[in-house]
Amino acid sequence: MNVSRQPGVPHPRLPLPEGQPDDLVAFQQWLSDAIPMVSALGISEMTRRGDSLTWRLALEPNLNDKGTGFGGALSAQATLQGWCWVTLWLRERGIARDVVVAEASQRFLAPVTDDYRLICSPAELDGPAQLANKLAERGKGRISLTHQLYCGETLCLEASGSYAVLPSR
């Protein structure tokens, strides 16, 4: 796609998958076109299993002055991953809607010293069902998600976010 982005001009939506799971490689390419900074974040792989979305990321493009993971990059990755989780969940159901982050927080537990993985899942087991109900009842809804960043077996970051699905325009 590689469309030049302009402030104030929405990026074209990726067509909804036709009754099959999203091609995560194609989704990641669209994401890089839609949000230019994505290609600089070092995402090497996206996988989904059940209600979890996992990214594998390279440390090198996210280094700080100390040679460890830059907190701002890690925070941006967690926020973006939550947005992707909700967007992919909606797409799986044939719904094309705008998603925004409403709240986000993070706790840094240990330095990130090597390539890492970031895992996003609902904060509550029934979170997806609650979101589906709100969308059916009110045409909009929210879901809380959690993120855990592991460098090897070390938990380095815990984050949480609340993501809103906006009503149709």
mmCIF file with all atom_site columns, C-alpha atoms in Angstrom, residues 7 10 20 33 36 38-39 46 56 68 70 77 82 90 98 103 105 120 125 127 129 140-141 148 155:
data_model
loop_
_atom_site.group_PDB
_atom_site.id
_atom_site.type_symbol
_atom_site.label_atom_id
_atom_site.label_alt_id
_atom_site.label_comp_id
_atom_site.label_asym_id
_atom_site.label_entity_id
_atom_site.label_seq_id
_atom_site.pdbx_PDB_ins_code
_atom_site.Cartn_x
_atom_site.Cartn_y
_atom_site.Cartn_z
_atom_site.occupancy
_atom_site.B_iso_or_equiv
_atom_site.pdbx_formal_charge
_atom_site.auth_seq_id
_atom_site.auth_comp_id
_atom_site.auth_asym_id
_atom_site.auth_atom_id
_atom_site.pdbx_PDB_model_num
ATOM 1  C CA . PRO A 1 7   ? -2.121  15.084  9.075  1.00 0.00 ? 7   PRO A CA 1
ATOM 2  C CA . PRO A 1 10  ? -7.559  9.070   7.833  1.00 0.00 ? 10  PRO A CA 1
ATOM 3  C CA . GLN A 1 20  ? -11.317 -16.626 7.773  1.00 0.00 ? 20  GLN A CA 1
ATOM 4  C CA . ASP A 1 33  ? 1.443   2.019   6.436  1.00 0.00 ? 33  ASP A CA 1
ATOM 5  C CA . PRO A 1 36  ? 4.408   5.270   10.227 1.00 0.00 ? 36  PRO A CA 1
ATOM 6  C CA . VAL A 1 38  ? 5.274   1.070   13.598 1.00 0.00 ? 38  VAL A CA 1
ATOM 7  C CA . SER A 1 39  ? 7.993   0.096   11.139 1.00 0.00 ? 39  SER A CA 1
ATOM 8  C CA . MET A 1 46  ? 2.572   -11.260 15.733 1.00 0.00 ? 46  MET A CA 1
ATOM 9  C CA . ARG A 1 56  ? 8.141   -10.651 19.404 1.00 0.00 ? 56  ARG A CA 1
ATOM 10 C CA . THR A 1 68  ? 18.452  -1.190  27.671 1.00 0.00 ? 68  THR A CA 1
ATOM 11 C CA . PHE A 1 70  ? 13.606  2.760   26.272 1.00 0.00 ? 70  PHE A CA 1
ATOM 12 C CA . GLN A 1 77  ? 4.297   -0.717  22.053 1.00 0.00 ? 77  GLN A CA 1
ATOM 13 C CA . GLY A 1 82  ? -3.932  -3.107  22.926 1.00 0.00 ? 82  GLY A CA 1
ATOM 14 C CA . LEU A 1 90  ? -13.623 -6.591  15.949 1.00 0.00 ? 90  LEU A CA 1
ATOM 15 C CA . ASP A 1 98  ? -12.692 3.066   15.218 1.00 0.00 ? 98  ASP A CA 1
ATOM 16 C CA . GLU A 1 103 ? -6.431  5.112   29.649 1.00 0.00 ? 103 GLU A CA 1
ATOM 17 C CA . SER A 1 105 ? -0.510  2.847   32.662 1.00 0.00 ? 105 SER A CA 1
ATOM 18 C CA . CYS A 1 120 ? -1.764  -8.743  25.594 1.00 0.00 ? 120 CYS A CA 1
ATOM 19 C CA . LEU A 1 125 ? -12.095 -13.433 31.479 1.00 0.00 ? 125 LEU A CA 1
ATOM 20 C CA . GLY A 1 127 ? -14.172 -8.887  29.093 1.00 0.00 ? 127 GLY A CA 1
ATOM 21 C CA . ALA A 1 129 ? -18.309 -10.990 26.188 1.00 0.00 ? 129 ALA A CA 1
ATOM 22 C CA . LYS A 1 140 ? -20.087 1.372   21.632 1.00 0.00 ? 140 LYS A CA 1
ATOM 23 C CA . GLY A 1 141 ? -18.097 -0.175  24.447 1.00 0.00 ? 141 GLY A CA 1
ATOM 24 C CA . GLN A 1 148 ? 3.223   -8.351  30.120 1.00 0.00 ? 148 GLN A CA 1
ATOM 25 C CA . LEU A 1 155 ? 8.889   -10.080 33.636 1.00 0.00 ? 155 LEU A CA 1
#
